[in-house]
Short mmCIF file of C-alpha atoms in Angstrom, two decimals:
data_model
loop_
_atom_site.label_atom_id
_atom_site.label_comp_id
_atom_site.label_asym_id
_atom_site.label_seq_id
_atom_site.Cartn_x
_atom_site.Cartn_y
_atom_site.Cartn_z
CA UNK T 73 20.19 -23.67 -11.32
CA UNK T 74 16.49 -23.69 -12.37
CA UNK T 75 13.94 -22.58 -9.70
CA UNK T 76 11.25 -23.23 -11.99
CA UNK T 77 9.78 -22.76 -15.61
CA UNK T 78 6.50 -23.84 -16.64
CA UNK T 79 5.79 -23.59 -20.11
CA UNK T 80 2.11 -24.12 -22.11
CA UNK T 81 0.97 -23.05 -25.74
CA UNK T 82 -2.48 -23.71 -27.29
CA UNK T 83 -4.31 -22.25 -30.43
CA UNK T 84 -7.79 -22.32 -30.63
CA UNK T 85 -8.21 -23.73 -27.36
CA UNK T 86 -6.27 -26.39 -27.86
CA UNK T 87 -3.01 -27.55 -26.05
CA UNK T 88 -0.47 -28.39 -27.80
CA UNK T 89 2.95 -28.19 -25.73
CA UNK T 90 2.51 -28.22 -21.88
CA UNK T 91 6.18 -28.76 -20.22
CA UNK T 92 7.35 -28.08 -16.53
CA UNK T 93 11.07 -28.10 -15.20
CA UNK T 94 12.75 -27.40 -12.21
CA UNK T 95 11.78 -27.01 -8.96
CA UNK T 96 8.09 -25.71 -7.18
CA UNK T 97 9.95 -25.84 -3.74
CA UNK T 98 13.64 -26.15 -4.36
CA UNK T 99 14.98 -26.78 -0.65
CA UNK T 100 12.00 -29.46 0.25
CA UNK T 101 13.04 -31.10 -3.64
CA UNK T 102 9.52 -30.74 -4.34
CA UNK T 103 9.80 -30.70 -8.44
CA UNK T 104 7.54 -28.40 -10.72
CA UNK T 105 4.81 -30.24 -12.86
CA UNK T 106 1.70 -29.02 -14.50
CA UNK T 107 -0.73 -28.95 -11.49
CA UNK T 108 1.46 -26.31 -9.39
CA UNK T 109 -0.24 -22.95 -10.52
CA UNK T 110 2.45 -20.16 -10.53
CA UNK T 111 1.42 -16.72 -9.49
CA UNK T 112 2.81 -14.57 -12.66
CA UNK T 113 1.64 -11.32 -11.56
CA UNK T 114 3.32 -8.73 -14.08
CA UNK T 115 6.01 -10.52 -15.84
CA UNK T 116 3.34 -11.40 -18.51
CA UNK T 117 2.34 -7.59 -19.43
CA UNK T 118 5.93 -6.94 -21.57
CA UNK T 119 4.76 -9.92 -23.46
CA UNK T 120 1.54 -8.55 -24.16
CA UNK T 121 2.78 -5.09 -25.40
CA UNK T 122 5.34 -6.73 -27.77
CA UNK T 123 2.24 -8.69 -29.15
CA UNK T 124 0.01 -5.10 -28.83
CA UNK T 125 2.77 -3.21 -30.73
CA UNK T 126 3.54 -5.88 -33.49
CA UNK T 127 -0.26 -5.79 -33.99
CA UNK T 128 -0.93 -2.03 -34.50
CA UNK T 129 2.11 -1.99 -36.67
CA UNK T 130 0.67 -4.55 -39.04
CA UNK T 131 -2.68 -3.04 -39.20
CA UNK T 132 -4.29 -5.61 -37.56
CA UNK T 133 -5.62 -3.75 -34.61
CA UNK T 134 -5.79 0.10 -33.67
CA UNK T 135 -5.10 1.50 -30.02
CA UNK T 136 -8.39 2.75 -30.24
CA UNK T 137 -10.21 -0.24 -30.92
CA UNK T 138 -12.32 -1.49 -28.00
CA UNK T 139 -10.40 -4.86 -26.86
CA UNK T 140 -13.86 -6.85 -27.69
CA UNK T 141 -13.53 -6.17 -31.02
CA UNK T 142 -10.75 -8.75 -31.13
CA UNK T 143 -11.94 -11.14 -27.64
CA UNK T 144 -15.73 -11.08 -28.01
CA UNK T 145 -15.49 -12.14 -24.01
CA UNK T 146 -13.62 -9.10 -22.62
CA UNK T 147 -15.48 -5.85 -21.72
CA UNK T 148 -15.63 -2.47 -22.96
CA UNK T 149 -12.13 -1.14 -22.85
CA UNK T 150 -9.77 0.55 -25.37
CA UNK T 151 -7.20 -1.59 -26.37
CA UNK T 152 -4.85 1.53 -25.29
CA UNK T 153 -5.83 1.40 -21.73
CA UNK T 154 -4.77 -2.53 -21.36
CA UNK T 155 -1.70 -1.94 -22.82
CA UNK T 156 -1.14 1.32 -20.64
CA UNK T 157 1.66 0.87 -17.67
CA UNK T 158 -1.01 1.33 -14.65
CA UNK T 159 -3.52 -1.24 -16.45
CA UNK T 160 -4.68 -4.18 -14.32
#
């Protein structure tokens, strides 16, 4: 029994595995595929801290570093607060 699993990887912007399974509506048999956008909410942000973590302990980035230091995009906020349970 598979509600539904959408899985998609890219590097560099860049696709590279892009797979769907199971079901978006399971009792109309309506099947997942990649133009249903699931709503994650917060089962991403464990994922990110695992990634945070394993970061910091390699040296590659500090919980004090301001997160553009590492996405040129995002705005001015310590790495530390995004990885912080009552981030956004």
């Amino acid at each position: 029994h598979l509600p539904g699993l959408q899985i998609l990887c890219a590097k560099s912007g860049k696709v590279f595995c892009n797979y769907s399974y199971g079901w978006a509506d399971e009792a109309r048999q309506l099947a997942l595929d990649q133009s249903v956008i699931c709503r994650m909410y917060s089962t991403t942000k464990p994922i990110v801290y695992a990634i945070a973590a394993a970061l910091v302990h390699e040296g590659k980035m500090a919980l004090d570093d301001p997160v553009s230091k590492h996405v040129p995009e995002w705005r001015d906020t310590l790495v530390r607060v995004c990885v912080d349970n009552n981030a956004e």
